Each structure stands twice: as structure tokens, then as C-alpha cells.
Amino acid sequence: MINLSKATYDIRSGAITGKDSEIARAQRTISNTLGMYANTEGLDQATLDRLNYRVEVLKVDEIEGGLQFGTSYLYPGTINGEYFMTKGHYHAISNRSEFYLCLKGEGLLVLMDRDRRWWTEKVLPNSLHYIPGDVAHRLINTSDEILTVLACWNSDAGHDYASIEEEGFSVRYFKVDGKPTPVEQG
Ligand code: S6P
Ligand code: ZN
């Protein structure tokens, strides 16, 4: 059982502080996430080594009725024109829902239901997003700064990454003439 009496949350930066043993930190470089981009030809080592995103999450018990709380930091950039993004997932317990609150930066939240219908919500400071169960979700950074997003979700939800790895999202976003441009994938 986690004791949060010493934890703090900085609403400006998204930083979670507390006992190190109670905070999980993970990061993914571009080389860790290559498979999700449409075209990865010609990338140099410096690009492969860049941070794509990192997360900080309180280590709470993954039990029914519990809540998970964390911050995602999605870095700015493009891979052959496609914006940096998170892997994206459904929840493993598929009906589990989630809130996102943007603290800094600008981007898109791409949502997709089980019939592969997709839609987006604009993510910008103070925007609040409710992600219903059975909806895959992915953040895309369309700005030049780190997109910082607080997330709160059912702690037993888990992550189903495999469905996205196998089928992908039905839309990708590219920077065309400086603007986010959707390209449907079917
Ligand atoms: C968890 C929540 C976020 C993401 C994070 C990284 O349910 O949606 O904390 O885990 O934004 O994205 P991903 O798709 O790599 O887990
Ligand atoms: Zn989620």
C-alpha cells in the first residue's frame, strides 16, 4: 500500500515528487518506438537517440477500484514529417476510462473506437479530456515544446499495446506546410 503523505505534484511542470521507491519513471527514445512511424528511412544516430517521451507514475496497487496518477512528457519533433507521438493503447481491461489534463504545450489527442472510427481533440494548456472505455488513445505533439499531460485512470486498467502494434491507428498526422495534416490509414 502506498503512503502518499510525502508526495507533491507541481501543477506547472507536472513533476511528481515523493519517495523514489513510490514513483515509476520510464522513457522511450526514438529507437525504442521506431515501429510506430510510417517512414523511418535515413534517420541518423542523433535522431534515433532523441527522447520521444517519458512518463512519471505513482506506483499504486493495481486493484479494482484503485486510481493511477501520472505525467507524460512528449517531446517535439517529426520523423520524416510525422509528428512525435506516444505508442497509444486500449486498456487491457477494455472498459476502463481515463482523464487527461494538459499542463503545457500543444498537440492532438487521437481517439479511435473498436470499429476504427477516429476523431481528435485539441490539446492545449488547461484542456481536459475524458477518454471513455474501449477507446484507443495516443498523444501527438504538434508544437515546438514538450507536451506535458497529467493522466488519471483506473489502476487495474493495464495497457493493450499489441492491438495497436498489429493494426495501427486509422489516422496518422504529418506536418505539411507547417500544419498538422491527417492521413487516413483505413
Ligand atoms: C495510461 C495513460 C498514459 C500513457 C502515457 C504514455 O493509461 O494513457 O499515462 O501511458 O501517455 O503513452 P503509451 O501509449 O506509451 O502508454
Ligand atoms: Zn491509457
Coordinates of N, CA, C and O and ligand atoms in Angstrom, one line a residue:
M1 N 0.9 -1.2 0.0 CA 0.0 0.0 0.0 C 0.9 1.2 0.0 O 1.8 1.3 0.8
I2 N 0.6 2.2 -0.9 CA 1.4 3.4 -1.0 C 0.9 4.4 0.1 O -0.2 4.6 0.3
N3 N 1.9 5.1 0.7 CA 1.6 6.2 1.6 C 2.0 7.5 0.9 O 3.2 7.8 0.7
L4 N 1.0 8.3 0.5 CA 1.2 9.5 -0.3 C 1.5 10.7 0.6 O 1.5 11.8 0.0
S5 N 1.7 10.5 1.9 CA 1.8 11.7 2.7 C 2.9 12.6 2.3 O 2.9 13.8 2.6
K6 N 3.9 12.1 1.7 CA 5.1 12.9 1.3 C 5.1 13.3 -0.2 O 6.0 14.0 -0.6
A7 N 4.1 12.9 -0.9 CA 4.1 13.2 -2.4 C 3.6 14.6 -2.6 O 2.8 15.1 -1.9
T8 N 4.2 15.2 -3.7 CA 3.7 16.5 -4.1 C 3.6 16.5 -5.6 O 4.2 15.7 -6.3
Y9 N 2.7 17.4 -6.1 CA 2.5 17.5 -7.5 C 2.7 18.9 -7.9 O 2.0 19.8 -7.4
D10 N 3.6 19.3 -8.8 CA 3.7 20.6 -9.3 C 2.9 20.8 -10.5 O 3.2 20.3 -11.6
I11 N 1.8 21.5 -10.4 CA 0.8 21.7 -11.5 C 1.4 22.5 -12.6 O 0.8 22.4 -13.7
R12 N 2.4 23.2 -12.4 CA 3.0 24.0 -13.6 C 3.9 23.1 -14.4 O 3.8 23.1 -15.6
S13 N 4.7 22.2 -13.8 CA 5.7 21.4 -14.5 C 5.2 20.0 -14.7 O 5.7 19.3 -15.6
G14 N 4.3 19.5 -13.9 CA 3.8 18.1 -13.9 C 4.7 17.2 -13.1 O 4.4 16.0 -13.0
A15 N 5.7 17.8 -12.4 CA 6.7 16.9 -11.7 C 6.0 16.3 -10.5 O 5.3 17.0 -9.7
I16 N 6.2 15.0 -10.3 CA 5.7 14.3 -9.1 C 7.0 14.1 -8.2 O 8.0 13.6 -8.7
T17 N 6.9 14.5 -7.0 CA 8.0 14.2 -6.1 C 7.4 13.4 -4.9 O 6.3 13.4 -4.6
G18 N 8.3 12.7 -4.3 CA 8.0 11.8 -3.2 C 9.1 10.8 -3.0 O 10.2 11.0 -3.5
K19 N 8.8 9.7 -2.4 CA 9.8 8.7 -2.2 C 10.1 8.0 -3.6 O 9.2 7.7 -4.3
D20 N 11.4 7.9 -3.9 CA 11.8 7.4 -5.2 C 11.2 6.0 -5.4 O 10.8 5.6 -6.5
S21 N 11.0 5.2 -4.3 CA 10.5 3.9 -4.4 C 9.0 3.9 -4.8 O 8.5 2.8 -5.2
E22 N 8.4 5.0 -4.7 CA 7.0 5.1 -5.0 C 6.6 5.7 -6.3 O 5.5 6.0 -6.6
I23 N 7.7 6.1 -7.0 CA 7.4 6.8 -8.3 C 8.1 5.9 -9.4 O 9.3 5.7 -9.4
A24 N 7.4 5.5 -10.4 CA 7.9 4.8 -11.6 C 8.2 5.8 -12.6 O 7.4 6.6 -13.0
R25 N 9.5 5.7 -13.2 CA 9.8 6.6 -14.3 C 10.3 5.7 -15.5 O 11.0 4.8 -15.3
A26 N 9.8 6.1 -16.6 CA 10.2 5.3 -17.8 C 10.4 6.3 -19.0 O 9.7 7.4 -19.0
Q27 N 11.2 5.9 -19.9 CA 11.4 6.8 -21.1 C 11.6 6.0 -22.3 O 12.0 4.8 -22.2
R28 N 11.2 6.5 -23.4 CA 11.3 5.9 -24.7 C 12.1 6.8 -25.7 O 11.6 7.9 -25.9
T29 N 13.1 6.3 -26.2 CA 13.8 7.1 -27.3 C 13.2 6.8 -28.6 O 12.4 5.8 -28.7
I30 N 13.5 7.5 -29.7 CA 13.0 7.2 -31.0 C 13.4 5.8 -31.4 O 12.6 5.1 -32.0
S31 N 14.6 5.3 -31.0 CA 14.9 3.9 -31.4 C 14.0 2.9 -30.7 O 13.8 1.8 -31.3
N32 N 13.5 3.3 -29.6 CA 12.5 2.3 -28.9 C 11.2 2.3 -29.6 O 10.4 1.4 -29.3
T33 N 10.9 3.3 -30.4 CA 9.5 3.5 -30.9 C 9.4 3.5 -32.4 O 8.4 3.9 -33.0
L34 N 10.5 3.1 -33.0 CA 10.6 3.2 -34.5 C 9.4 2.6 -35.2 O 9.0 3.1 -36.2
G35 N 9.0 1.4 -34.7 CA 8.0 0.6 -35.4 C 6.7 1.4 -35.6 O 5.9 1.0 -36.4
M36 N 6.4 2.4 -34.8 CA 5.1 3.1 -35.0 C 5.1 4.2 -36.0 O 4.0 4.7 -36.3
Y37 N 6.2 4.6 -36.5 CA 6.3 5.7 -37.5 C 6.2 5.1 -38.9 O 6.7 4.0 -39.2
A38 N 5.6 5.9 -39.8 CA 5.3 5.4 -41.2 C 6.6 5.2 -42.0 O 6.7 4.2 -42.7
N39 N 7.5 6.1 -41.8 CA 8.7 6.0 -42.7 C 9.9 6.4 -41.8 O 10.1 7.5 -41.3
T40 N 10.8 5.4 -41.6 CA 12.0 5.6 -40.7 C 13.3 5.5 -41.5 O 14.3 5.2 -40.9
E41 N 13.1 5.7 -42.8 CA 14.4 5.6 -43.6 C 15.3 6.8 -43.4 O 14.8 7.9 -43.2
G42 N 16.5 6.6 -43.4 CA 17.5 7.7 -43.4 C 17.7 8.4 -42.1 O 18.3 9.5 -42.1
L43 N 17.3 7.8 -41.0 CA 17.4 8.5 -39.7 C 18.9 8.4 -39.2 O 19.5 7.3 -39.3
D44 N 19.5 9.5 -38.7 CA 20.8 9.4 -38.2 C 20.8 9.0 -36.7 O 19.7 9.0 -36.1
Q45 N 22.0 8.6 -36.2 CA 22.0 8.2 -34.8 C 21.5 9.2 -33.8 O 20.9 8.8 -32.9
A46 N 21.8 10.5 -34.1 CA 21.4 11.5 -33.2 C 19.9 11.5 -33.1 O 19.3 11.7 -32.0
T47 N 19.2 11.3 -34.2 CA 17.7 11.2 -34.2 C 17.2 10.0 -33.4 O 16.3 10.1 -32.6
L48 N 17.9 8.9 -33.7 CA 17.5 7.6 -33.0 C 17.6 7.7 -31.5 O 16.9 7.1 -30.7
D49 N 18.6 8.5 -31.1 CA 18.9 8.7 -29.6 C 18.0 9.7 -29.0 O 18.0 9.9 -27.7
R50 N 17.3 10.5 -29.7 CA 16.4 11.5 -29.1 C 15.3 10.9 -28.3 O 14.8 9.8 -28.6
L51 N 15.0 11.7 -27.2 CA 13.8 11.2 -26.4 C 12.5 11.4 -27.1 O 12.3 12.5 -27.7
N52 N 11.7 10.4 -27.2 CA 10.4 10.5 -27.8 C 9.4 11.0 -26.7 O 8.8 12.0 -26.8
Y53 N 9.4 10.2 -25.6 CA 8.6 10.7 -24.4 C 9.0 10.0 -23.2 O 9.8 9.0 -23.2
R54 N 8.6 10.6 -22.1 CA 8.9 9.9 -20.8 C 7.7 10.1 -19.9 O 6.8 11.0 -20.1
V55 N 7.6 9.2 -18.9 CA 6.4 9.2 -18.0 C 6.9 9.1 -16.6 O 7.9 8.4 -16.3
E56 N 6.1 9.7 -15.7 CA 6.3 9.5 -14.3 C 4.9 9.1 -13.7 O 3.9 9.7 -14.0
V57 N 4.9 8.0 -13.0 CA 3.7 7.5 -12.5 C 3.8 7.0 -11.0 O 4.8 6.4 -10.7
L58 N 2.8 7.4 -10.2 CA 2.9 6.9 -8.8 C 2.6 5.4 -8.8 O 1.7 4.9 -9.5
K59 N 3.4 4.7 -8.0 CA 3.2 3.2 -8.0 C 2.2 2.8 -7.0 O 2.4 2.6 -5.8
V60 N 0.9 2.8 -7.5 CA -0.1 2.4 -6.6 C -0.5 0.9 -6.9 O -0.1 0.4 -7.9
D61 N -1.3 0.3 -6.0 CA -1.7 -1.1 -6.2 C -2.6 -1.1 -7.4 O -3.5 -0.3 -7.5
E62 N -2.4 -2.1 -8.3 CA -3.2 -2.2 -9.5 C -4.4 -3.1 -9.1 O -4.5 -4.2 -9.6
I63 N -5.3 -2.5 -8.4 CA -6.5 -3.2 -7.9 C -7.8 -2.6 -8.5 O -7.8 -1.4 -8.8
E64 N -8.8 -3.4 -8.5 CA -10.1 -2.8 -8.9 C -10.5 -1.8 -7.9 O -10.4 -2.0 -6.7
G65 N -10.9 -0.6 -8.4 CA -11.3 0.5 -7.5 C -10.2 1.5 -7.3 O -10.4 2.6 -6.8
G66 N -8.9 1.1 -7.6 CA -7.8 2.0 -7.4 C -7.7 3.0 -8.5 O -8.4 2.9 -9.6
L67 N -6.9 4.0 -8.3 CA -6.7 5.1 -9.3 C -5.2 5.2 -9.5 O -4.4 5.2 -8.6
Q68 N -4.8 5.4 -10.8 CA -3.4 5.6 -11.2 C -3.3 7.1 -11.5 O -4.2 7.7 -12.1
F69 N -2.1 7.7 -11.3 CA -1.9 9.1 -11.5 C -0.5 9.3 -12.1 O 0.5 8.8 -11.5
G70 N -0.4 10.0 -13.2 CA 1.0 10.2 -13.7 C 1.0 11.4 -14.7 O 0.0 12.0 -15.0
T71 N 2.3 11.7 -15.1 CA 2.5 12.8 -16.0 C 3.3 12.2 -17.2 O 4.2 11.4 -17.1
S72 N 2.8 12.6 -18.4 CA 3.5 12.2 -19.7 C 4.2 13.5 -20.2 O 3.5 14.5 -20.3
Y73 N 5.4 13.3 -20.7 CA 6.2 14.4 -21.3 C 6.5 14.0 -22.7 O 7.4 13.1 -22.9
L74 N 5.8 14.6 -23.7 CA 6.0 14.1 -25.1 C 6.9 15.2 -25.8 O 6.5 16.4 -25.9
Y75 N 8.0 14.8 -26.3 CA 9.0 15.8 -26.9 C 8.5 16.2 -28.3 O 7.8 15.5 -28.9
P76 N 9.0 17.4 -28.7 CA 8.6 17.9 -30.0 C 9.6 17.3 -31.1 O 10.7 17.0 -30.9
G77 N 9.0 17.2 -32.3 CA 9.8 16.7 -33.4 C 9.0 16.0 -34.4 O 7.8 15.8 -34.2
T78 N 9.6 15.7 -35.5 CA 9.0 14.9 -36.6 C 10.0 13.8 -37.1 O 11.2 14.0 -37.0
I79 N 9.4 12.7 -37.5 CA 10.1 11.6 -38.2 C 9.7 11.5 -39.6 O 8.6 11.1 -39.9
N80 N 10.5 12.0 -40.5 CA 10.1 12.1 -41.9 C 8.8 12.8 -42.1 O 7.9 12.3 -42.8
G81 N 8.6 13.9 -41.3 CA 7.3 14.6 -41.4 C 6.2 14.2 -40.5 O 5.3 15.0 -40.3
E82 N 6.3 13.1 -39.9 CA 5.3 12.6 -39.0 C 5.6 13.1 -37.5 O 6.7 12.8 -37.0
Y83 N 4.6 13.7 -36.9 CA 4.9 14.3 -35.5 C 5.2 13.2 -34.5 O 4.7 12.0 -34.6
F84 N 6.1 13.5 -33.6 CA 6.3 12.7 -32.4 C 5.0 12.3 -31.7 O 4.1 13.2 -31.6
M85 N 4.9 11.1 -31.3 CA 3.6 10.7 -30.7 C 3.9 9.6 -29.6 O 5.1 9.0 -29.6
T86 N 2.9 9.3 -28.8 CA 3.1 8.1 -27.9 C 2.7 6.9 -28.7 O 2.1 6.9 -29.7
K87 N 3.0 5.7 -28.1 CA 2.6 4.5 -28.7 C 1.1 4.4 -28.9 O 0.6 4.0 -30.0
G88 N 0.4 4.7 -27.9 CA -1.0 4.6 -27.9 C -1.5 3.2 -27.5 O -0.8 2.2 -27.7
H89 N -2.7 3.1 -26.9 CA -3.2 1.8 -26.5 C -4.7 1.9 -26.2 O -5.2 2.9 -26.0
Y90 N -5.3 0.7 -26.2 CA -6.5 0.5 -25.5 C -6.1 0.1 -24.0 O -4.9 -0.3 -23.8
H91 N -7.0 0.1 -23.1 CA -6.7 -0.5 -21.8 C -6.9 -2.0 -21.9 O -7.8 -2.5 -22.6
A92 N -6.1 -2.7 -21.1 CA -6.2 -4.2 -21.1 C -7.6 -4.7 -20.6 O -8.2 -5.6 -21.1
I93 N -8.0 -4.0 -19.5 CA -9.4 -4.2 -19.1 C -10.1 -3.1 -19.9 O -10.1 -1.9 -19.6
S94 N -10.7 -3.5 -21.0 CA -11.0 -2.5 -22.1 C -12.0 -1.4 -21.7 O -12.0 -0.3 -22.2
N95 N -12.9 -1.7 -20.7 CA -13.9 -0.7 -20.4 C -13.4 0.4 -19.4 O -14.1 1.3 -19.0
R96 N -12.1 0.4 -19.1 CA -11.6 1.3 -18.1 C -11.3 2.7 -18.8 O -10.8 2.7 -19.9
S97 N -11.7 3.8 -18.1 CA -11.7 5.1 -18.7 C -10.5 5.9 -18.1 O -9.8 5.4 -17.3
E98 N -10.4 7.1 -18.5 CA -9.2 7.9 -18.1 C -9.5 9.4 -18.4 O -10.2 9.8 -19.3
F99 N -8.9 10.2 -17.5 CA -8.8 11.7 -17.8 C -7.4 12.1 -18.2 O -6.4 11.6 -17.6
Y100 N -7.3 13.1 -19.1 CA -6.1 13.8 -19.4 C -6.3 15.2 -19.1 O -7.4 15.8 -19.5
L101 N -5.3 15.9 -18.6 CA -5.3 17.4 -18.4 C -4.0 17.9 -18.9 O -2.9 17.5 -18.5
C102 N -4.1 18.8 -19.9 CA -2.8 19.3 -20.4 C -2.3 20.5 -19.6 O -3.0 21.4 -19.2
L103 N -1.0 20.4 -19.2 CA -0.4 21.4 -18.5 C 0.4 22.4 -19.4 O 0.3 23.6 -19.1
K104 N 1.1 21.9 -20.4 CA 1.9 22.7 -21.2 C 2.0 22.1 -22.6 O 1.9 20.9 -22.8
G105 N 2.2 23.0 -23.6 CA 2.5 22.5 -24.9 C 1.2 22.5 -25.7 O 0.1 22.9 -25.3
E106 N 1.2 21.9 -26.9 CA 0.1 21.9 -27.8 C 0.2 20.7 -28.7 O 1.2 20.3 -29.1
G107 N -1.0 20.0 -28.8 CA -1.0 18.8 -29.7 C -2.4 18.3 -29.9 O -3.3 19.1 -29.9
L108 N -2.4 17.1 -30.2 CA -3.7 16.4 -30.5 C -3.8 15.1 -29.7 O -2.8 14.4 -29.5
L109 N -5.0 14.9 -29.2 CA -5.3 13.6 -28.7 C -6.1 12.8 -29.7 O -7.2 13.2 -30.1
V110 N -5.5 11.7 -30.2 CA -6.2 10.9 -31.3 C -6.9 9.8 -30.5 O -6.3 9.1 -29.7
L111 N -8.2 9.7 -30.9 CA -9.0 8.6 -30.2 C -9.6 7.7 -31.3 O -9.9 8.2 -32.5
M112 N -9.7 6.5 -31.0 CA -10.2 5.5 -32.0 C -11.0 4.4 -31.3 O -10.6 3.8 -30.4
D113 N -12.3 4.2 -31.8 CA -13.1 3.2 -31.2 C -12.8 1.8 -31.8 O -12.0 1.7 -32.7
R114 N -13.5 0.8 -31.4 CA -13.3 -0.6 -31.8 C -13.6 -0.8 -33.3 O -13.2 -1.8 -33.9
D115 N -14.4 0.1 -33.8 CA -14.8 0.0 -35.3 C -13.8 0.8 -36.1 O -14.0 1.1 -37.3
R116 N -12.7 1.3 -35.5 CA -11.6 2.0 -36.1 C -12.1 3.4 -36.6 O -11.5 4.1 -37.4
R117 N -13.2 3.9 -36.0 CA -13.6 5.3 -36.3 C -12.7 6.2 -35.4 O -12.5 5.9 -34.2
W118 N -12.1 7.2 -36.0 CA -11.2 8.1 -35.3 C -11.7 9.5 -35.2 O -12.5 9.9 -36.0
W119 N -11.3 10.2 -34.2 CA -11.5 11.6 -34.0 C -10.4 12.2 -33.2 O -9.6 11.4 -32.6
T120 N -10.3 13.5 -33.1 CA -9.2 14.1 -32.3 C -9.8 15.2 -31.4 O -10.9 15.8 -31.7
E121 N -9.1 15.5 -30.4 CA -9.4 16.6 -29.5 C -8.1 17.5 -29.5 O -7.0 16.9 -29.4
K122 N -8.3 18.8 -29.6 CA -7.1 19.7 -29.5 C -6.6 19.7 -28.0 O -7.4 19.9 -27.1
V123 N -5.3 19.5 -27.9 CA -4.8 19.5 -26.5 C -4.0 20.8 -26.4 O -3.1 21.1 -27.2
L124 N -4.3 21.6 -25.3 CA -3.6 22.8 -25.1 C -3.7 23.2 -23.6 O -4.5 22.5 -22.9
P125 N -2.9 24.1 -23.1 CA -2.9 24.3 -21.6 C -4.3 24.4 -21.1 O -5.1 25.2 -21.6
N126 N -4.5 23.6 -20.0 CA -5.8 23.5 -19.3 C -6.9 22.7 -20.0 O -8.0 22.6 -19.4
S127 N -6.6 22.2 -21.2 CA -7.7 21.4 -21.8 C -7.8 20.1 -21.0 O -6.9 19.4 -20.7
L128 N -9.1 19.7 -20.9 CA -9.4 18.5 -20.1 C -10.1 17.5 -21.0 O -11.0 17.8 -21.8
H129 N -9.7 16.2 -21.0 CA -10.1 15.2 -21.9 C -10.6 14.0 -21.2 O -9.8 13.4 -20.4
Y130 N -11.8 13.5 -21.5 CA -12.3 12.3 -20.9 C -12.2 11.2 -22.0 O -12.7 11.4 -23.1
I131 N -11.5 10.1 -21.7 CA -11.3 9.0 -22.6 C -12.2 7.9 -22.2 O -11.9 7.3 -21.1
P132 N -13.3 7.6 -22.9 CA -14.1 6.5 -22.4 C -13.5 5.2 -22.6 O -12.5 5.0 -23.3
G133 N -14.0 4.2 -21.9 CA -13.6 2.8 -22.1 C -13.7 2.4 -23.6 O -14.4 3.0 -24.4
D134 N -12.9 1.4 -24.0 CA -12.9 0.8 -25.3 C -12.5 1.8 -26.4 O -12.9 1.7 -27.6
V135 N -11.8 2.9 -26.0 CA -11.3 3.9 -27.0 C -9.8 3.9 -26.9 O -9.2 4.2 -25.8
A136 N -9.1 3.6 -28.0 CA -7.6 3.8 -28.0 C -7.3 5.2 -28.0 O -8.0 6.1 -28.5
H137 N -6.1 5.5 -27.4 CA -5.7 6.9 -27.2 C -4.2 7.1 -27.4 O -3.4 6.3 -27.0
R138 N -3.9 8.2 -28.1 CA -2.5 8.5 -28.4 C -2.3 10.0 -28.4 O -3.2 10.7 -29.0
L139 N -1.3 10.5 -27.9 CA -0.9 11.9 -27.9 C 0.0 12.2 -29.1 O 0.9 11.4 -29.3
I140 N -0.2 13.3 -29.7 CA 0.7 13.8 -30.8 C 1.1 15.2 -30.4 O 0.3 16.1 -30.1
N141 N 2.4 15.5 -30.5 CA 2.9 16.8 -30.2 C 3.1 17.6 -31.5 O 3.9 17.3 -32.3
T142 N 2.2 18.6 -31.7 CA 2.3 19.5 -32.9 C 3.0 20.8 -32.6 O 3.0 21.7 -33.5
S143 N 3.6 20.9 -31.4 CA 4.2 22.2 -31.1 C 5.7 22.1 -31.1 O 6.3 21.0 -31.4
D144 N 6.4 23.2 -30.7 CA 7.9 23.1 -30.6 C 8.4 23.0 -29.2 O 9.5 23.2 -28.9
E145 N 7.4 22.7 -28.3 CA 7.9 22.5 -26.9 C 7.3 21.1 -26.4 O 6.6 20.5 -27.1
I146 N 7.8 20.8 -25.2 CA 7.3 19.5 -24.6 C 5.9 19.6 -24.3 O 5.4 20.6 -23.7
L147 N 5.1 18.6 -24.7 CA 3.7 18.5 -24.4 C 3.6 17.7 -23.1 O 4.0 16.6 -23.0
T148 N 3.1 18.4 -22.1 CA 3.0 17.8 -20.7 C 1.6 17.6 -20.3 O 0.8 18.5 -20.4
V149 N 1.3 16.4 -20.0 CA -0.1 16.0 -19.8 C -0.2 15.1 -18.5 O 0.5 14.1 -18.3
L150 N -1.1 15.5 -17.6 CA -1.4 14.8 -16.4 C -2.5 13.7 -16.8 O -3.4 14.0 -17.5
A151 N -2.3 12.5 -16.3 CA -3.3 11.5 -16.6 C -3.8 10.8 -15.3 O -3.0 10.6 -14.4
C152 N -5.1 10.5 -15.2 CA -5.6 9.7 -14.1 C -6.5 8.7 -14.6 O -7.4 8.9 -15.4
W153 N -6.3 7.4 -14.2 CA -7.0 6.3 -14.8 C -7.2 5.2 -13.7 O -6.5 5.2 -12.7
N154 N -8.0 4.2 -14.0 CA -8.2 3.1 -13.1 C -7.0 2.3 -13.0 O -6.4 1.9 -14.0
S155 N -6.5 2.1 -11.8 CA -5.2 1.5 -11.6 C -5.1 0.0 -12.1 O -4.1 -0.5 -12.2
D156 N -6.3 -0.6 -12.3 CA -6.2 -2.0 -12.7 C -6.4 -2.1 -14.3 O -6.5 -3.1 -14.9
A157 N -6.4 -0.9 -14.9 CA -6.7 -0.9 -16.4 C -5.7 -1.6 -17.2 O -6.1 -2.3 -18.2
G158 N -4.5 -1.5 -17.0 CA -3.4 -2.1 -17.8 C -3.4 -1.5 -19.2 O -4.1 -0.5 -19.5
H159 N -2.5 -2.0 -20.0 CA -2.3 -1.4 -21.4 C -2.3 -2.5 -22.4 O -1.6 -3.5 -22.2
D160 N -3.1 -2.4 -23.4 CA -3.1 -3.3 -24.5 C -2.4 -2.6 -25.7 O -3.0 -1.8 -26.4
Y161 N -1.1 -2.8 -25.8 CA -0.3 -2.2 -26.9 C -0.4 -3.1 -28.1 O -0.2 -2.6 -29.2
A162 N -0.6 -4.3 -27.9 CA -0.5 -5.3 -29.0 C -1.5 -5.0 -30.2 O -1.1 -5.0 -31.3
S163 N -2.7 -4.6 -29.8 CA -3.7 -4.3 -30.8 C -3.2 -3.2 -31.7 O -3.4 -3.2 -32.9
I164 N -2.6 -2.2 -31.1 CA -2.2 -1.0 -31.9 C -0.9 -1.4 -32.7 O -0.8 -1.0 -33.9
E165 N 0.0 -2.2 -32.1 CA 1.1 -2.6 -32.9 C 0.7 -3.4 -34.1 O 1.3 -3.3 -35.2
E166 N -0.3 -4.2 -33.9 CA -0.8 -5.1 -35.1 C -1.6 -4.3 -36.1 O -1.4 -4.5 -37.3
E167 N -2.4 -3.4 -35.7 CA -3.4 -2.8 -36.6 C -3.1 -1.3 -36.8 O -3.7 -0.8 -37.8
G168 N -2.4 -0.7 -35.9 CA -2.2 0.7 -36.0 C -3.4 1.6 -35.7 O -4.5 1.0 -35.6
F169 N -3.2 2.9 -35.7 CA -4.4 3.8 -35.7 C -4.8 4.0 -37.1 O -4.1 3.8 -38.0
S170 N -6.1 4.4 -37.2 CA -6.6 4.6 -38.6 C -6.3 6.0 -39.1 O -6.8 6.3 -40.2
V171 N -5.5 6.7 -38.4 CA -5.1 8.0 -39.0 C -3.6 8.3 -38.4 O -3.3 7.8 -37.4
R172 N -2.9 9.0 -39.3 CA -1.5 9.5 -38.9 C -1.5 11.0 -39.1 O -2.3 11.5 -40.0
Y173 N -0.7 11.7 -38.4 CA -0.6 13.1 -38.6 C 0.8 13.6 -39.0 O 1.8 13.2 -38.3
F174 N 0.8 14.3 -40.1 CA 2.1 14.8 -40.7 C 2.1 16.3 -40.6 O 1.0 17.0 -40.7
K175 N 3.3 16.9 -40.6 CA 3.5 18.3 -40.7 C 3.6 18.7 -42.2 O 4.6 18.3 -42.8
V176 N 2.6 19.3 -42.7 CA 2.6 19.7 -44.1 C 2.4 21.2 -44.2 O 1.4 21.7 -43.7
D177 N 3.3 21.9 -44.8 CA 3.3 23.4 -44.9 C 3.1 23.9 -43.5 O 2.4 24.9 -43.2
G178 N 3.8 23.3 -42.5 CA 3.8 23.8 -41.1 C 2.5 23.4 -40.3 O 2.4 23.8 -39.2
K179 N 1.6 22.7 -41.0 CA 0.3 22.5 -40.3 C 0.0 21.0 -40.1 O 0.4 20.2 -41.0
P180 N -0.6 20.6 -39.0 CA -1.0 19.2 -38.8 C -2.0 18.7 -39.8 O -3.0 19.4 -40.0
T181 N -1.6 17.7 -40.5 CA -2.5 17.2 -41.6 C -2.7 15.7 -41.4 O -1.8 14.9 -41.4
P182 N -4.0 15.3 -41.4 CA -4.3 13.9 -41.2 C -4.2 13.1 -42.5 O -4.5 13.6 -43.5
V183 N -3.7 11.9 -42.3 CA -3.7 11.0 -43.5 C -4.3 9.7 -43.0 O -3.8 9.0 -42.1
E184 N -5.5 9.4 -43.6 CA -6.2 8.2 -43.1 C -5.5 6.9 -43.5 O -4.9 6.8 -44.6
Q185 N -5.6 5.9 -42.7 CA -4.9 4.7 -42.9 C -5.8 3.5 -43.2 O -5.3 2.4 -43.5
G186 N -7.1 3.7 -43.0 CA -8.0 2.6 -43.2 C -8.1 1.6 -42.1 O -7.4 1.8 -41.1
Ligands
S6P1 C1 -2.0 5.4 -19.2 C2 -2.1 6.7 -19.9 C3 -0.7 7.4 -20.0 C4 0.2 6.8 -21.1 C5 1.4 7.6 -21.5 C6 2.3 7.0 -22.5 O1 -3.2 4.7 -19.3 O2 -2.8 6.7 -21.0 O3 -0.1 7.5 -18.8 O4 0.6 5.5 -20.6 O5 0.9 8.8 -22.0 O6 1.6 6.5 -23.6 P1 1.7 5.0 -24.0 O7 0.7 4.8 -25.1 O8 3.1 4.7 -24.4 O9 1.3 4.2 -22.8
ZN2 ZN -4.5 5.0 -21.1

